Tab-separated table of C-alpha atoms in Angstrom:
chain	number	residue	atom	x	y	z
A	1	MET	CA	-0.030	0.026	0.077
A	2	ALA	CA	1.252	3.474	-0.849
A	3	GLY	CA	-0.025	6.934	0.598
A	4	TYR	CA	-1.954	7.449	-2.524
A	5	THR	CA	-3.714	4.006	-2.787
A	6	GLY	CA	-7.003	5.507	-1.767
A	7	SER	CA	-7.127	7.803	-4.967
A	8	LYS	CA	-5.405	5.303	-7.223
A	9	ASP	CA	-8.134	5.415	-9.829
A	10	ASP	CA	-8.285	9.264	-9.904
A	11	TYR	CA	-4.527	9.297	-10.557
A	12	LEU	CA	-4.685	6.712	-13.240
A	13	LYS	CA	-7.436	8.558	-14.969
A	14	ARG	CA	-5.249	11.914	-14.790
A	15	LEU	CA	-2.318	10.140	-16.159
A	16	ARG	CA	-4.166	8.722	-19.081
A	17	ARG	CA	-5.576	12.055	-19.912
A	18	VAL	CA	-2.024	13.317	-19.907
A	19	GLU	CA	-0.797	10.618	-22.039
A	20	GLY	CA	-3.513	11.546	-24.618
A	21	GLN	CA	-2.560	15.204	-24.478
A	22	VAL	CA	1.170	14.359	-25.176
A	23	ARG	CA	0.127	12.242	-28.239
A	24	GLY	CA	-2.061	15.208	-29.244
A	25	ILE	CA	1.111	17.635	-29.133
A	26	ALA	CA	3.060	15.039	-31.120
A	27	ARG	CA	0.109	15.063	-33.675
A	28	MET	CA	0.297	19.073	-33.661
A	29	VAL	CA	4.045	19.109	-34.272
A	30	ASP	CA	3.555	16.518	-37.060
A	31	GLU	CA	0.950	18.893	-38.602
A	32	ASP	CA	3.232	21.890	-38.514
A	33	THR	CA	0.962	23.721	-35.994
A	34	TYR	CA	1.922	27.269	-34.995
A	35	CYS	CA	4.561	27.201	-32.326
A	36	ILE	CA	2.719	29.301	-29.995
A	37	ASP	CA	-0.285	26.923	-29.867
A	38	ILE	CA	1.848	24.010	-29.289
A	39	LEU	CA	3.622	25.880	-26.179
A	40	THR	CA	0.068	26.510	-24.856
A	41	GLN	CA	-0.616	22.763	-24.928
A	42	VAL	CA	2.693	21.805	-23.494
A	43	SER	CA	2.012	24.252	-20.568
A	44	ALA	CA	-1.354	22.694	-19.943
A	45	VAL	CA	0.328	19.210	-19.656
A	46	THR	CA	3.059	20.482	-17.305
A	47	LYS	CA	0.233	22.071	-15.187
A	48	ALA	CA	-1.512	18.772	-15.069
A	49	LEU	CA	1.580	16.808	-14.135
A	50	GLU	CA	2.344	19.435	-11.460
A	51	ALA	CA	-1.159	19.000	-9.868
A	52	VAL	CA	-0.558	15.071	-9.992
A	53	SER	CA	2.679	15.862	-7.999
A	54	LEU	CA	1.040	17.888	-5.518
A	55	GLY	CA	-1.688	15.367	-4.888
A	56	LEU	CA	0.832	12.623	-4.542
A	57	LEU	CA	2.850	14.666	-2.125
A	58	GLU	CA	0.014	15.599	0.004
A	59	ASP	CA	-1.010	12.009	0.205
A	60	HIS	CA	2.465	11.144	1.148
A	61	LEU	CA	2.680	13.618	3.999
A	62	ALA	CA	-0.696	12.527	5.158
A	63	HIS	CA	0.082	8.922	5.364
A	64	CYS	CA	3.854	8.028	5.123
A	65	VAL	CA	5.223	11.047	7.027
A	66	VAL	CA	2.576	11.125	9.741
A	67	ASP	CA	2.995	7.285	10.464
A	68	ALA	CA	6.887	7.601	10.529
A	69	ALA	CA	6.537	10.560	12.883
A	70	ARG	CA	4.328	8.429	15.164
A	71	GLU	CA	6.741	5.465	15.007
A	72	SER	CA	9.901	7.269	16.069
A	73	ASP	CA	12.163	10.407	16.016
A	74	GLU	CA	14.619	8.708	13.626
A	75	ALA	CA	11.809	7.397	11.358
A	76	GLY	CA	10.072	10.774	11.253
A	77	ALA	CA	13.381	12.755	10.498
A	78	ALA	CA	14.107	10.343	7.512
A	79	LYS	CA	10.852	10.617	5.891
A	80	VAL	CA	10.802	14.495	6.393
A	81	ARG	CA	14.286	14.535	4.891
A	82	GLU	CA	13.199	12.500	2.055
A	83	ALA	CA	10.066	14.604	1.347
A	84	ALA	CA	12.064	17.807	1.488
A	85	ASP	CA	14.290	16.498	-1.281
A	86	ALA	CA	11.225	15.584	-3.289
A	87	ILE	CA	9.744	18.956	-2.862
A	88	ALA	CA	13.093	20.665	-3.895
A	89	ARG	CA	12.988	18.614	-6.991
A	90	LEU	CA	9.383	19.540	-7.808
A	91	VAL	CA	10.110	23.117	-7.194
A	92	ARG	CA	12.972	23.203	-9.563
A	93	SER	CA	11.353	21.197	-12.253
B	1	MET	CA	5.930	25.720	-42.142
B	2	ALA	CA	6.533	26.418	-38.662
B	3	GLY	CA	9.548	27.720	-36.740
B	4	TYR	CA	10.522	24.227	-35.594
B	5	THR	CA	10.132	22.418	-38.875
B	6	GLY	CA	13.683	21.799	-39.341
B	7	SER	CA	13.800	19.856	-36.199
B	8	LYS	CA	10.465	18.217	-36.420
B	9	ASP	CA	11.567	14.657	-36.029
B	10	ASP	CA	13.806	15.475	-33.165
B	11	TYR	CA	10.833	16.918	-31.226
B	12	LEU	CA	8.490	14.074	-32.343
B	13	LYS	CA	11.237	11.607	-30.843
B	14	ARG	CA	11.296	13.415	-27.568
B	15	LEU	CA	7.466	13.615	-27.337
B	16	ARG	CA	7.073	9.823	-28.036
B	17	ARG	CA	9.785	9.280	-25.177
B	18	VAL	CA	7.511	11.456	-22.827
B	19	GLU	CA	4.325	9.665	-23.759
B	20	GLY	CA	6.293	6.284	-22.799
B	21	GLN	CA	7.381	7.878	-19.636
B	22	VAL	CA	3.865	8.972	-18.528
B	23	ARG	CA	2.497	5.259	-19.420
B	24	GLY	CA	5.383	4.112	-17.151
B	25	ILE	CA	4.296	6.436	-14.333
B	26	ALA	CA	0.717	5.058	-14.641
B	27	ARG	CA	2.225	1.614	-14.229
B	28	MET	CA	3.978	2.589	-11.222
B	29	VAL	CA	0.777	3.895	-9.658
B	30	ASP	CA	-1.109	0.785	-10.708
B	31	GLU	CA	1.613	-1.319	-8.962
B	32	ASP	CA	1.447	0.840	-5.716
B	33	THR	CA	4.987	1.986	-6.199
B	34	TYR	CA	6.417	4.164	-3.358
B	35	CYS	CA	5.208	7.815	-3.604
B	36	ILE	CA	8.672	9.349	-3.739
B	37	ASP	CA	9.679	7.198	-6.664
B	38	ILE	CA	6.738	8.334	-8.631
B	39	LEU	CA	7.424	11.895	-7.839
B	40	THR	CA	10.975	11.589	-9.080
B	41	GLN	CA	9.622	10.224	-12.386
B	42	VAL	CA	7.114	13.039	-12.812
B	43	SER	CA	9.797	15.556	-12.246
B	44	ALA	CA	11.793	13.942	-14.957
B	45	VAL	CA	8.789	14.206	-17.303
B	46	THR	CA	8.085	17.809	-16.400
B	47	LYS	CA	11.804	18.610	-17.234
B	48	ALA	CA	11.668	16.828	-20.424
B	49	LEU	CA	8.637	18.969	-21.422
B	50	GLU	CA	10.158	21.980	-20.217
B	51	ALA	CA	13.073	21.338	-22.539
B	52	VAL	CA	10.784	20.781	-25.380
B	53	SER	CA	9.107	24.197	-24.797
B	54	LEU	CA	12.342	25.971	-24.447
B	55	GLY	CA	13.509	24.442	-27.876
B	56	LEU	CA	10.239	25.347	-29.539
B	57	LEU	CA	10.335	28.822	-28.041
B	58	GLU	CA	13.932	29.459	-29.424
B	59	ASP	CA	12.920	28.181	-32.850
B	60	HIS	CA	9.848	30.434	-32.816
B	61	LEU	CA	12.157	33.678	-31.775
B	62	ALA	CA	14.729	32.580	-34.325
B	63	HIS	CA	12.238	32.349	-37.272
B	64	CYS	CA	8.700	33.801	-36.689
B	65	VAL	CA	9.997	36.706	-34.489
B	66	VAL	CA	13.029	37.475	-36.568
B	67	ASP	CA	10.918	37.608	-39.741
B	68	ALA	CA	8.138	39.579	-38.472
B	69	ALA	CA	10.784	42.130	-36.909
B	70	ARG	CA	11.967	42.481	-40.646
B	71	GLU	CA	8.512	42.850	-42.012
B	72	SER	CA	7.373	45.760	-40.277
B	73	ASP	CA	7.185	47.541	-36.696
B	74	GLU	CA	3.785	46.458	-36.269
B	75	ALA	CA	4.273	42.772	-37.168
B	76	GLY	CA	7.432	42.678	-35.048
B	77	ALA	CA	5.550	44.350	-31.947
B	78	ALA	CA	2.790	41.743	-32.312
B	79	LYS	CA	4.952	38.665	-32.463
B	80	VAL	CA	7.022	40.011	-29.435
B	81	ARG	CA	3.753	40.620	-27.509
B	82	GLU	CA	2.665	37.063	-28.276
B	83	ALA	CA	5.896	35.474	-27.473
B	84	ALA	CA	6.249	37.167	-24.083
B	85	ASP	CA	2.632	35.909	-23.115
B	86	ALA	CA	3.779	32.398	-24.136
B	87	ILE	CA	7.018	32.874	-22.057
B	88	ALA	CA	4.939	34.038	-19.050
B	89	ARG	CA	2.579	30.881	-19.284
B	90	LEU	CA	5.949	28.675	-19.288
B	91	VAL	CA	7.490	30.405	-16.382
B	92	ARG	CA	4.284	30.090	-14.273
B	93	SER	CA	3.590	26.347	-15.333
C	1	MET	CA	9.078	29.330	18.902
C	2	ALA	CA	8.905	28.674	15.158
C	3	GLY	CA	10.161	25.424	13.318
C	4	TYR	CA	12.956	27.442	12.070
C	5	THR	CA	13.983	29.060	15.289
C	6	GLY	CA	17.242	26.836	15.621
C	7	SER	CA	18.476	28.289	12.314
C	8	LYS	CA	17.083	31.788	12.816
C	9	ASP	CA	20.548	33.617	12.509
C	10	ASP	CA	21.293	31.715	9.282
C	11	TYR	CA	17.944	32.869	7.815
C	12	LEU	CA	18.627	36.473	8.743
C	13	LYS	CA	22.016	36.346	7.174
C	14	ARG	CA	20.660	35.059	3.883
C	15	LEU	CA	17.767	37.408	3.849
C	16	ARG	CA	19.989	40.345	4.380
C	17	ARG	CA	22.292	39.145	1.501
C	18	VAL	CA	19.130	38.906	-0.655
C	19	GLU	CA	18.182	42.475	0.382
C	20	GLY	CA	21.498	43.668	-0.770
C	21	GLN	CA	21.317	41.815	-4.003
C	22	VAL	CA	17.973	43.354	-4.728
C	23	ARG	CA	19.481	46.818	-4.021
C	24	GLY	CA	22.114	45.940	-6.340
C	25	ILE	CA	19.656	45.105	-9.211
C	26	ALA	CA	17.915	48.489	-8.636
C	27	ARG	CA	21.324	50.197	-8.931
C	28	MET	CA	22.008	48.138	-12.355
C	29	VAL	CA	18.677	49.279	-13.722
C	30	ASP	CA	19.429	52.917	-12.687
C	31	GLU	CA	22.836	52.649	-14.523
C	32	ASP	CA	21.149	51.281	-17.670
C	33	THR	CA	22.909	47.919	-17.320
C	34	TYR	CA	22.415	45.417	-20.113
C	35	CYS	CA	18.940	43.714	-19.780
C	36	ILE	CA	20.332	40.186	-19.904
C	37	ASP	CA	22.846	40.798	-17.059
C	38	ILE	CA	20.033	42.083	-14.885
C	39	LEU	CA	18.018	39.038	-15.638
C	40	THR	CA	20.939	36.906	-14.702
C	41	GLN	CA	21.002	38.813	-11.253
C	42	VAL	CA	17.089	38.504	-10.826
C	43	SER	CA	17.409	34.703	-11.375
C	44	ALA	CA	20.183	34.431	-8.820
C	45	VAL	CA	17.936	36.316	-6.126
C	46	THR	CA	14.908	34.056	-7.107
C	47	LYS	CA	16.957	30.983	-6.471
C	48	ALA	CA	18.282	32.224	-3.123
C	49	LEU	CA	14.655	33.011	-2.008
C	50	GLU	CA	13.529	29.640	-3.227
C	51	ALA	CA	16.339	27.967	-1.115
C	52	VAL	CA	15.010	29.850	1.958
C	53	SER	CA	11.508	28.649	1.238
C	54	LEU	CA	12.635	25.065	0.879
C	55	GLY	CA	14.634	25.469	4.083
C	56	LEU	CA	11.756	26.997	6.154
C	57	LEU	CA	9.420	24.163	4.683
C	58	GLU	CA	11.803	21.403	5.799
C	59	ASP	CA	11.983	22.975	9.232
C	60	HIS	CA	8.286	23.244	9.321
C	61	LEU	CA	7.660	19.665	8.445
C	62	ALA	CA	10.294	18.575	10.840
C	63	HIS	CA	8.826	20.473	13.909
C	64	CYS	CA	5.374	21.664	13.506
C	65	VAL	CA	3.865	18.855	11.333
C	66	VAL	CA	5.678	16.030	13.169
C	67	ASP	CA	4.470	17.443	16.507
C	68	ALA	CA	0.985	17.846	15.131
C	69	ALA	CA	0.866	14.161	13.941
C	70	ARG	CA	1.816	13.116	17.393
C	71	GLU	CA	-0.798	15.138	19.049
C	72	SER	CA	-3.882	13.788	17.129
C	73	ASP	CA	-5.255	12.751	13.789
C	74	GLU	CA	-6.992	15.979	13.465
C	75	ALA	CA	-4.089	18.180	14.354
C	76	GLY	CA	-1.821	16.120	11.883
C	77	ALA	CA	-4.510	16.448	9.042
C	78	ALA	CA	-4.760	20.119	9.513
C	79	LYS	CA	-1.070	20.706	9.515
C	80	VAL	CA	-0.578	18.473	6.436
C	81	ARG	CA	-3.262	20.362	4.482
C	82	GLU	CA	-1.806	23.633	5.429
C	83	ALA	CA	1.719	22.363	4.533
C	84	ALA	CA	0.505	21.078	1.195
C	85	ASP	CA	-1.240	24.534	0.402
C	86	ALA	CA	2.345	26.250	0.979
C	87	ILE	CA	4.116	23.663	-1.203
C	88	ALA	CA	1.504	24.365	-4.054
C	89	ARG	CA	2.064	28.158	-3.843
C	90	LEU	CA	5.872	27.547	-3.794
C	91	VAL	CA	5.773	25.330	-6.848
C	92	ARG	CA	3.509	27.852	-8.727
C	93	SER	CA	5.576	30.949	-7.683
D	1	MET	CA	20.391	52.906	-23.404
D	2	ALA	CA	18.840	49.440	-22.545
D	3	GLY	CA	15.746	47.988	-23.768
D	4	TYR	CA	13.886	48.943	-20.561
D	5	THR	CA	14.995	52.597	-20.401
D	6	GLY	CA	11.420	53.798	-21.166
D	7	SER	CA	10.056	52.121	-18.187
D	8	LYS	CA	13.149	52.565	-15.727
D	9	ASP	CA	11.062	54.461	-13.101
D	10	ASP	CA	8.532	51.815	-12.901
D	11	TYR	CA	11.247	49.085	-12.535
D	12	LEU	CA	13.056	51.193	-9.860
D	13	LYS	CA	9.662	51.481	-7.909
D	14	ARG	CA	8.988	47.709	-8.097
D	15	LEU	CA	12.441	46.813	-6.968
D	16	ARG	CA	12.325	49.238	-4.061
D	17	ARG	CA	8.982	47.655	-2.964
D	18	VAL	CA	10.669	44.057	-3.284
D	19	GLU	CA	13.538	45.481	-1.100
D	20	GLY	CA	11.080	46.564	1.499
D	21	GLN	CA	9.347	43.209	1.314
D	22	VAL	CA	12.601	41.213	1.862
D	23	ARG	CA	13.239	43.456	4.880
D	24	GLY	CA	9.721	42.658	6.187
D	25	ILE	CA	10.341	38.896	5.948
D	26	ALA	CA	13.769	39.293	7.861
D	27	ARG	CA	11.637	41.066	10.635
D	28	MET	CA	9.186	38.247	10.525
D	29	VAL	CA	11.819	35.677	11.090
D	30	ASP	CA	13.251	37.964	13.782
D	31	GLU	CA	10.001	37.722	15.416
D	32	ASP	CA	9.422	34.087	15.211
D	33	THR	CA	6.526	34.367	12.979
D	34	TYR	CA	4.727	31.145	12.004
D	35	CYS	CA	6.574	29.585	9.200
D	36	ILE	CA	3.594	29.145	6.848
D	37	ASP	CA	2.926	32.937	6.895
D	38	ILE	CA	6.717	33.561	6.093
D	39	LEU	CA	6.504	31.126	3.285
D	40	THR	CA	3.396	33.116	1.864
D	41	GLN	CA	5.400	36.287	1.979
D	42	VAL	CA	8.487	34.638	0.222
D	43	SER	CA	6.170	33.316	-2.515
D	44	ALA	CA	4.758	36.997	-2.919
D	45	VAL	CA	8.379	38.393	-3.327
D	46	THR	CA	9.213	35.599	-5.875
D	47	LYS	CA	6.170	36.330	-7.978
D	48	ALA	CA	6.953	39.953	-7.830
D	49	LEU	CA	10.653	39.351	-9.027
D	50	GLU	CA	9.280	37.058	-11.682
D	51	ALA	CA	6.995	39.862	-13.070
D	52	VAL	CA	10.079	42.091	-13.225
D	53	SER	CA	12.013	39.525	-15.253
D	54	LEU	CA	9.211	38.858	-17.662
D	55	GLY	CA	8.816	42.694	-18.066
D	56	LEU	CA	12.452	43.138	-18.780
D	57	LEU	CA	12.526	40.233	-21.013
D	58	GLU	CA	9.686	41.537	-23.276
D	59	ASP	CA	11.289	44.943	-23.311
D	60	HIS	CA	14.583	43.098	-24.428
D	61	LEU	CA	12.976	41.127	-27.293
D	62	ALA	CA	10.940	44.404	-28.258
D	63	HIS	CA	14.209	46.452	-28.649
D	64	CYS	CA	17.441	44.702	-28.510
D	65	VAL	CA	16.459	41.466	-30.354
D	66	VAL	CA	14.229	43.311	-32.980
D	67	ASP	CA	17.097	45.744	-33.683
D	68	ALA	CA	19.571	42.908	-33.965
D	69	ALA	CA	17.146	40.943	-36.369
D	70	ARG	CA	17.140	44.102	-38.727
D	71	GLU	CA	20.851	44.579	-38.558
D	72	SER	CA	21.940	41.228	-39.838
D	73	ASP	CA	21.434	37.391	-39.736
D	74	GLU	CA	24.374	36.878	-37.441
D	75	ALA	CA	23.461	39.671	-35.030
D	76	GLY	CA	19.904	38.387	-35.004
D	77	ALA	CA	20.869	34.747	-34.197
D	78	ALA	CA	23.292	35.868	-31.561
D	79	LYS	CA	20.624	37.965	-29.622
D	80	VAL	CA	18.097	35.025	-30.054
D	81	ARG	CA	20.505	32.498	-28.531
D	82	GLU	CA	21.381	34.779	-25.701
D	83	ALA	CA	17.685	35.556	-24.955
D	84	ALA	CA	16.759	31.840	-25.165
D	85	ASP	CA	19.612	31.241	-22.499
D	86	ALA	CA	18.105	33.772	-20.153
D	87	ILE	CA	14.598	32.455	-20.635
D	88	ALA	CA	15.836	28.958	-19.818
D	89	ARG	CA	17.451	30.401	-16.615
D	90	LEU	CA	14.190	32.159	-15.736
D	91	VAL	CA	12.008	28.946	-16.277
D	92	ARG	CA	14.671	26.841	-14.051
D	93	SER	CA	14.709	29.496	-11.422
């Protein structure tokens, strides 16, 4: 079980939509669509992926980090460290 | 013809790779992979899409904006305005 | 006491440096420095502020969120919710 | 003269406001203000700086890049290259 297991179907649905959007962008490139219109679509996909990440992160804090905090000081500190690294990657990507 | 037409095959290849990565993330969710590992993968996809956007934007400046600047003041100003809006969306996404 | 109290002096030092950098950018603008050089400086300041935010966020998770998780389910859930909102603002800024 | 010279006073005013906001954040840290409230303020400053960057970039495209495009192919290509690098730094910061 992962922190997001309760919303698994929702994440899968969103990821399939993103997959379709990426395929749509490839089609636009193939048809020489105007650059700016492609950029708009790529920004939409990036935002959708960002929303997936923020959701997964909240689920992770709510389950894995909270559970570790209750287990022991060491377990809590390790999970916080790991979550902070993931947040940094997310902010910088 | 669009600004990126010369590198079309390269963009198509990158977008197909992104599509495969998104499918891989859905598989990870389906198999209850650890949240942090999924987040790492989503960040990788976001970075890949960002690189596509930056490439398309540079092609757009190098062709469409430069051509418009040579055509007339009005055409140049309109393309700069439009490119600036696309850059803002990219920065905020 | 706040989550970051232990590293207060370090944050204060970093914020004073950022303040000086912003003043330096104003001076560059005043002296008509080349646009690209100013942009490089603004990016450096943004990165420095981002690092401050990531540090504060980690301190917050390590102290306030961990403490709340140990207090009760409700307290933990409320702090996670609040932290997730702050992370979303950070990612989008 | 730089691309932004026409709006110099406006940029100076915005940068002084940012400087004051950063000083305000240092004061908040000094007074042990709640972490989340500080994070909100840092996000506001980052957004303000981002708006300054986007403005400077548009001015740069509208003046320096357009002028270079009219001067010669080489000059145009060099300025586009340089602008694209600045945009990449902005997107990643």
